[in-house]
């Protein structure tokens, strides 16, 4: 068999480990031919590919980013009247000309949605979930999440000493457009006093009351961790929260936005192993000719789910998550 591998959407620690897991399993165990497709679906459009052998896949397990490059090309977003059926038909034609038996699509929600549409176009595809936000539906966890939580937690740890020394409120904004997984896990692991996530919303009055309560108890500093997708009246969520806290409590506030730091660098050991397991199972599905599925983790078991059940869905933090309940029992405020 001949398979292609691409990575699409934002970069993420663990993509290279996945490429290695797919490619080495395919070459060494199944005797497949493997090609790398550069820059996501853009590479399928313009035929930007390279042949992989086992040596090219060595030494990349611990590397961040993606050796294939990535892009946010969405070939189905706008079907152009190009005379040849638009971008989807160009991809289909190139797939046929390359004589591919399957494409492994490594990416988040948008990538899996596109993979599902390619499947309906007649292409064989297998998806691998990738996102630091941990919001891909159908899998308990996505690689990249653990690394991002580690990075955010370390940042929060370091801010404790500065907050304590200067008696300030530190507002830390972490990634998470729609889901607050990073804010919840890093906030809890980093000992935050207030954690705000999109799923719960917030009452700024309750946030301020928590900070004032701590001050009355002789704790003149607080750590507030928020997700970037938090809904606010205007401006960025961190600016809005910081201004509202300072105005009401009269306590000095400083803001830290971690941004792309969370997506960069080497993957954690957990993410390396998770990506390797998911990549290997993707190759196993191809060998069994089980297409149109996304590999996933359920409990501690590697499994798969039909792409038709994944597309268009987002995995949000349940409002009754046990970390939220435990946090509330310990006096942490979630702004509600």
Short mmCIF file of C-alpha atoms in Angstrom, two decimals:
data_model
loop_
_atom_site.label_atom_id
_atom_site.label_comp_id
_atom_site.label_asym_id
_atom_site.label_seq_id
_atom_site.Cartn_x
_atom_site.Cartn_y
_atom_site.Cartn_z
CA UNK A 1 0.00 0.00 0.00
CA UNK A 2 1.00 3.62 -0.50
CA UNK A 3 -0.03 6.20 2.07
CA UNK A 4 0.38 9.94 2.51
CA UNK A 5 0.77 11.88 5.77
CA UNK A 6 -0.09 15.54 6.32
CA UNK A 7 -0.42 17.90 9.27
CA UNK A 8 -2.91 20.75 9.12
CA UNK A 9 -3.96 23.68 11.31
CA UNK A 10 -1.86 25.09 14.13
CA UNK A 11 1.48 23.57 15.08
CA UNK A 12 1.51 21.44 18.21
CA UNK A 13 4.03 19.44 20.27
CA UNK A 14 3.78 15.79 19.24
CA UNK A 15 3.07 16.08 15.52
CA UNK A 16 6.52 14.78 14.62
CA UNK A 17 6.12 11.89 17.06
CA UNK A 18 2.87 11.04 15.27
CA UNK A 19 4.47 11.24 11.83
CA UNK A 20 7.21 8.94 13.10
CA UNK A 21 4.67 6.53 14.64
CA UNK A 22 2.67 6.31 11.41
CA UNK A 23 5.63 6.19 9.07
CA UNK A 24 7.90 3.76 10.89
CA UNK A 25 5.05 1.33 11.56
CA UNK A 26 4.01 1.53 7.92
CA UNK A 27 7.50 1.00 6.53
CA UNK A 28 9.08 -1.41 9.00
CA UNK A 29 6.08 -3.54 10.03
CA UNK A 30 3.66 -3.41 7.10
CA UNK A 31 6.04 -2.78 4.19
CA UNK A 32 4.06 0.21 2.96
CA UNK A 33 5.31 3.07 0.83
CA UNK A 34 5.04 6.41 2.64
CA UNK A 35 5.08 9.97 1.34
CA UNK A 36 5.01 13.19 3.31
CA UNK A 37 2.69 15.94 2.12
CA UNK A 38 3.99 19.43 2.84
CA UNK A 39 1.97 22.29 4.33
CA UNK A 40 -1.28 20.51 5.01
CA UNK A 41 -3.95 20.40 2.32
CA UNK A 42 -1.96 22.99 0.34
CA UNK A 43 0.54 20.24 -0.44
CA UNK A 44 -2.27 18.08 -1.82
CA UNK A 45 -3.32 20.93 -4.06
CA UNK A 46 0.09 21.65 -5.56
CA UNK A 47 1.74 18.23 -5.30
CA UNK A 48 4.36 19.32 -2.77
CA UNK A 49 5.47 15.93 -1.46
CA UNK A 50 8.52 13.91 -0.50
CA UNK A 51 9.17 10.20 -0.19
CA UNK A 52 9.85 8.96 3.33
CA UNK A 53 12.18 6.17 4.29
CA UNK A 54 13.01 4.96 7.79
CA UNK A 55 16.08 7.19 8.06
CA UNK A 56 14.12 10.38 7.33
CA UNK A 57 11.84 9.53 10.24
CA UNK A 58 14.67 9.12 12.73
CA UNK A 59 15.60 11.82 15.24
CA UNK A 60 12.23 13.61 15.19
CA UNK A 61 10.48 12.06 18.20
CA UNK A 62 11.41 14.89 20.56
CA UNK A 63 11.07 17.77 18.09
CA UNK A 64 8.31 20.37 18.40
CA UNK A 65 6.49 21.73 15.37
CA UNK A 66 6.16 19.58 12.26
CA UNK A 67 8.79 18.52 9.74
CA UNK A 68 6.07 18.56 7.07
CA UNK A 69 5.02 22.14 7.73
CA UNK A 70 1.38 23.08 8.12
CA UNK A 71 -1.24 25.49 6.86
CA UNK A 72 -4.84 26.45 7.52
CA UNK A 73 -5.96 25.69 3.97
CA UNK A 74 -9.62 24.63 3.93
CA UNK A 75 -10.29 23.32 0.42
CA UNK A 76 -14.06 23.05 0.93
CA UNK A 77 -14.53 26.50 2.42
CA UNK A 78 -15.00 28.22 -0.92
CA UNK A 79 -15.57 26.10 -4.00
CA UNK A 80 -14.20 28.10 -6.90
CA UNK A 81 -15.51 27.77 -10.42
CA UNK A 82 -12.10 26.95 -11.86
CA UNK A 83 -13.40 24.81 -14.65
CA UNK A 84 -12.09 21.61 -13.07
CA UNK A 85 -14.35 21.26 -10.05
CA UNK A 86 -12.47 23.52 -7.68
CA UNK A 87 -9.99 22.62 -4.97
CA UNK A 88 -11.66 19.37 -3.82
CA UNK A 89 -11.51 17.92 -7.31
CA UNK A 90 -7.88 19.04 -7.68
CA UNK A 91 -7.08 17.16 -4.48
CA UNK A 92 -8.99 14.12 -5.71
CA UNK A 93 -7.13 14.16 -9.03
CA UNK A 94 -3.73 14.47 -7.34
CA UNK A 95 -4.65 11.67 -4.92
CA UNK A 96 -5.40 9.40 -7.88
CA UNK A 97 -2.29 10.42 -9.80
CA UNK A 98 -0.11 9.71 -6.76
CA UNK A 99 -1.81 6.30 -6.54
CA UNK A 100 -2.42 6.73 -2.83
CA UNK A 101 -4.35 4.13 -0.86
CA UNK A 102 -4.97 6.44 2.10
CA UNK A 103 -4.10 9.83 3.61
CA UNK A 104 -3.42 10.25 7.33
CA UNK A 105 -4.72 13.67 8.36
CA UNK A 106 -3.18 14.97 11.58
CA UNK A 107 -5.11 17.95 12.91
CA UNK A 108 -7.84 19.43 15.07
CA UNK A 109 -11.56 19.94 14.58
CA UNK A 110 -11.27 21.71 11.22
CA UNK A 111 -8.87 19.12 9.83
CA UNK A 112 -11.10 16.21 10.85
CA UNK A 113 -14.08 17.95 9.28
CA UNK A 114 -12.17 18.34 6.01
CA UNK A 115 -11.01 14.71 6.21
CA UNK A 116 -14.64 13.63 6.50
CA UNK A 117 -15.55 15.60 3.38
CA UNK A 118 -12.63 14.06 1.46
CA UNK A 119 -13.91 10.65 2.47
CA UNK A 120 -17.31 11.47 0.98
CA UNK A 121 -15.46 12.55 -2.17
CA UNK A 122 -14.14 9.01 -2.50
CA UNK A 123 -10.73 9.31 -0.85
CA UNK A 124 -9.57 6.92 1.86
CA UNK A 125 -8.62 8.87 4.98
CA UNK A 126 -7.70 8.22 8.62
CA UNK A 127 -7.65 11.08 11.10
CA UNK A 128 -5.38 11.67 14.09
CA UNK A 129 -6.59 14.26 16.65
CA UNK A 130 -4.12 17.08 17.39
CA UNK A 131 -4.71 20.12 19.56
CA UNK A 132 -3.34 21.68 22.71
CA UNK A 133 -6.91 22.84 23.50
CA UNK A 134 -8.03 19.21 24.04
CA UNK A 135 -11.35 20.04 22.39
CA UNK A 136 -11.48 17.43 19.61
CA UNK A 137 -14.68 15.44 20.02
CA UNK A 138 -14.48 11.66 20.33
CA UNK A 139 -11.19 11.26 22.21
CA UNK A 140 -10.51 11.56 25.93
CA UNK A 141 -7.29 13.45 25.30
CA UNK A 142 -5.32 14.84 22.36
CA UNK A 143 -1.55 14.98 22.16
CA UNK A 144 -0.19 18.47 22.76
CA UNK A 145 -2.54 19.10 25.68
CA UNK A 146 -0.23 17.65 28.34
CA UNK A 147 2.72 19.70 27.08
CA UNK A 148 0.66 22.90 27.04
CA UNK A 149 -0.59 22.26 30.58
CA UNK A 150 2.99 21.67 31.76
CA UNK A 151 4.14 24.96 30.21
CA UNK A 152 1.21 26.94 31.61
CA UNK A 153 1.61 25.38 35.05
CA UNK A 154 5.29 26.27 35.18
CA UNK A 155 4.44 29.87 34.26
CA UNK A 156 1.81 30.04 37.02
CA UNK A 157 4.29 28.57 39.50
CA UNK A 158 6.79 31.30 38.69
CA UNK A 159 4.19 34.05 39.01
CA UNK A 160 3.35 33.08 42.59
CA UNK A 161 6.62 34.44 43.94
CA UNK A 162 6.29 37.78 42.12
CA UNK A 163 2.63 38.14 43.11
CA UNK A 164 3.50 37.44 46.75
CA UNK A 165 6.52 39.77 46.81
CA UNK A 166 4.64 42.74 45.34
CA UNK A 167 1.19 41.94 46.81
CA UNK A 168 -0.42 41.95 43.38
CA UNK A 169 -3.12 40.12 41.51
CA UNK A 170 -1.69 38.18 38.59
CA UNK A 171 -4.06 37.49 35.69
CA UNK A 172 -2.76 34.70 33.45
CA UNK A 173 -4.43 34.15 30.07
CA UNK A 174 -3.97 30.72 28.51
CA UNK A 175 -5.17 29.27 25.21
CA UNK A 176 -8.62 27.80 24.68
CA UNK A 177 -10.95 29.44 22.16
CA UNK A 178 -14.07 27.50 23.03
CA UNK A 179 -12.98 25.06 25.72
CA UNK A 180 -11.33 25.76 29.06
CA UNK A 181 -9.36 22.55 29.47
CA UNK A 182 -5.93 24.22 29.72
CA UNK A 183 -7.18 26.90 32.11
CA UNK A 184 -8.84 24.29 34.33
CA UNK A 185 -5.95 21.82 34.46
CA UNK A 186 -3.12 24.35 34.63
CA UNK A 187 -5.06 26.55 37.04
CA UNK A 188 -5.67 23.66 39.41
CA UNK A 189 -2.13 22.31 39.10
CA UNK A 190 -0.66 25.79 39.58
CA UNK A 191 -2.70 26.61 42.68
CA UNK A 192 -4.76 29.41 41.16
CA UNK A 193 -7.27 31.22 43.35
CA UNK A 194 -9.68 32.04 40.55
CA UNK A 195 -10.19 30.00 37.35
CA UNK A 196 -12.47 31.28 34.59
CA UNK A 197 -13.50 29.10 31.64
CA UNK A 198 -15.94 29.70 28.75
CA UNK A 199 -18.20 26.79 29.71
CA UNK A 200 -19.15 28.34 33.05
CA UNK A 201 -19.14 32.05 32.25
CA UNK A 202 -18.45 34.39 35.16
CA UNK A 203 -19.76 37.15 37.39
CA UNK A 204 -17.03 39.76 37.83
CA UNK A 205 -18.58 40.66 41.18
CA UNK A 206 -17.89 37.16 42.48
CA UNK A 207 -14.33 37.34 41.18
CA UNK A 208 -13.71 40.61 42.99
CA UNK A 209 -15.31 39.33 46.17
CA UNK A 210 -12.96 36.32 46.18
CA UNK A 211 -9.93 38.57 45.85
CA UNK A 212 -11.16 40.94 48.58
CA UNK A 213 -11.94 37.97 50.81
CA UNK A 214 -8.38 36.73 50.47
CA UNK A 215 -7.10 40.21 51.28
CA UNK A 216 -9.20 40.31 54.47
CA UNK A 217 -7.74 36.94 55.45
CA UNK A 218 -4.22 38.36 55.22
CA UNK A 219 -3.54 37.02 51.74
CA UNK A 220 -2.75 40.18 49.77
CA UNK A 221 -2.09 38.47 46.44
CA UNK A 222 -4.14 36.26 44.11
CA UNK A 223 -3.60 34.24 40.93
CA UNK A 224 -6.38 34.42 38.34
CA UNK A 225 -6.19 32.00 35.39
CA UNK A 226 -8.50 32.60 32.44
CA UNK A 227 -9.10 31.01 29.04
CA UNK A 228 -8.70 33.23 25.97
CA UNK A 229 -12.20 32.32 24.79
CA UNK A 230 -13.85 33.81 27.85
CA UNK A 231 -16.78 36.02 26.87
CA UNK A 232 -16.42 39.64 27.97
CA UNK A 233 -18.05 43.01 27.34
CA UNK A 234 -15.18 44.48 25.31
CA UNK A 235 -11.47 44.11 24.60
CA UNK A 236 -9.38 41.03 25.33
CA UNK A 237 -10.54 38.90 28.26
CA UNK A 238 -7.34 39.47 30.23
CA UNK A 239 -7.50 43.25 29.79
CA UNK A 240 -11.16 43.34 30.77
CA UNK A 241 -10.69 41.15 33.85
CA UNK A 242 -7.54 43.01 34.95
CA UNK A 243 -9.16 46.44 34.65
CA UNK A 244 -12.33 45.32 36.44
CA UNK A 245 -10.37 43.81 39.34
CA UNK A 246 -8.07 46.79 39.80
CA UNK A 247 -10.93 49.29 39.59
CA UNK A 248 -13.04 47.54 42.23
CA UNK A 249 -10.45 46.13 44.66
CA UNK A 250 -7.82 48.86 44.40
CA UNK A 251 -5.20 46.10 44.31
CA UNK A 252 -2.46 46.36 41.69
CA UNK A 253 -2.94 43.91 38.82
CA UNK A 254 -0.46 42.57 36.28
CA UNK A 255 -1.38 40.54 33.19
CA UNK A 256 0.54 37.72 31.49
CA UNK A 257 -0.66 36.31 28.15
CA UNK A 258 1.18 33.06 27.44
CA UNK A 259 0.06 32.81 23.79
CA UNK A 260 2.13 30.73 21.40
CA UNK A 261 4.62 29.72 24.10
CA UNK A 262 2.11 26.98 24.93
CA UNK A 263 2.32 25.53 21.40
CA UNK A 264 6.08 25.63 21.01
CA UNK A 265 8.97 23.49 22.18
CA UNK A 266 9.48 19.80 22.69
CA UNK A 267 6.56 17.51 23.56
CA UNK A 268 6.33 16.02 27.04
CA UNK A 269 7.10 12.32 27.50
CA UNK A 270 3.37 11.67 27.89
CA UNK A 271 2.60 13.39 24.57
CA UNK A 272 5.43 11.55 22.79
CA UNK A 273 4.01 8.21 23.88
CA UNK A 274 0.41 9.22 23.17
CA UNK A 275 1.32 10.45 19.67
CA UNK A 276 3.29 7.26 19.00
CA UNK A 277 0.34 5.10 20.06
CA UNK A 278 -2.16 7.06 17.97
CA UNK A 279 0.12 7.09 14.95
CA UNK A 280 0.71 3.36 15.16
CA UNK A 281 -2.99 2.63 15.45
CA UNK A 282 -3.69 4.83 12.41
CA UNK A 283 -1.35 2.61 10.39
CA UNK A 284 -3.02 -0.49 11.78
CA UNK A 285 -6.41 0.78 10.61
CA UNK A 286 -5.00 1.37 7.12
CA UNK A 287 -3.55 -2.15 7.01
CA UNK A 288 -6.99 -3.47 7.94
CA UNK A 289 -8.56 -1.17 5.31
CA UNK A 290 -10.67 0.57 7.95
CA UNK A 291 -10.99 4.06 6.50
CA UNK A 292 -13.08 7.09 7.40
CA UNK A 293 -12.17 6.84 11.07
CA UNK A 294 -10.26 9.02 13.55
CA UNK A 295 -8.04 7.27 16.08
CA UNK A 296 -8.75 8.14 19.69
CA UNK A 297 -8.06 7.36 23.33
CA UNK A 298 -10.85 6.02 25.52
CA UNK A 299 -9.71 5.38 29.05
CA UNK A 300 -6.27 3.88 28.50
CA UNK A 301 -7.26 2.09 25.31
CA UNK A 302 -6.43 3.19 21.78
CA UNK A 303 -9.56 3.01 19.66
CA UNK A 304 -11.21 4.75 16.70
CA UNK A 305 -14.42 6.61 15.92
CA UNK A 306 -16.09 7.28 12.55
CA UNK A 307 -15.26 10.75 11.21
CA UNK A 308 -18.96 11.26 10.61
CA UNK A 309 -19.43 11.31 14.41
CA UNK A 310 -16.61 13.81 14.95
CA UNK A 311 -17.16 16.52 12.35
CA UNK A 312 -18.66 19.78 13.54
CA UNK A 313 -18.50 18.89 17.24
CA UNK A 314 -16.38 20.34 20.04
CA UNK A 315 -15.49 18.64 23.30
CA UNK A 316 -16.15 21.12 26.11
CA UNK A 317 -15.40 20.91 29.82
CA UNK A 318 -18.46 19.42 31.57
CA UNK A 319 -19.84 21.87 34.12
CA UNK A 320 -19.85 19.05 36.68
CA UNK A 321 -16.24 18.02 36.00
CA UNK A 322 -14.68 16.53 39.14
CA UNK A 323 -11.79 19.03 39.07
CA UNK A 324 -14.30 21.88 39.20
CA UNK A 325 -16.15 20.23 42.09
CA UNK A 326 -12.92 19.59 43.99
CA UNK A 327 -11.73 23.13 43.32
CA UNK A 328 -14.94 24.57 44.72
CA UNK A 329 -14.64 22.33 47.78
CA UNK A 330 -11.17 23.80 48.34
CA UNK A 331 -12.33 27.39 48.08
CA UNK A 332 -11.25 28.13 44.51
CA UNK A 333 -13.57 30.53 42.72
CA UNK A 334 -14.84 29.77 39.23
CA UNK A 335 -16.61 33.11 39.00
CA UNK A 336 -20.11 31.69 39.34
#
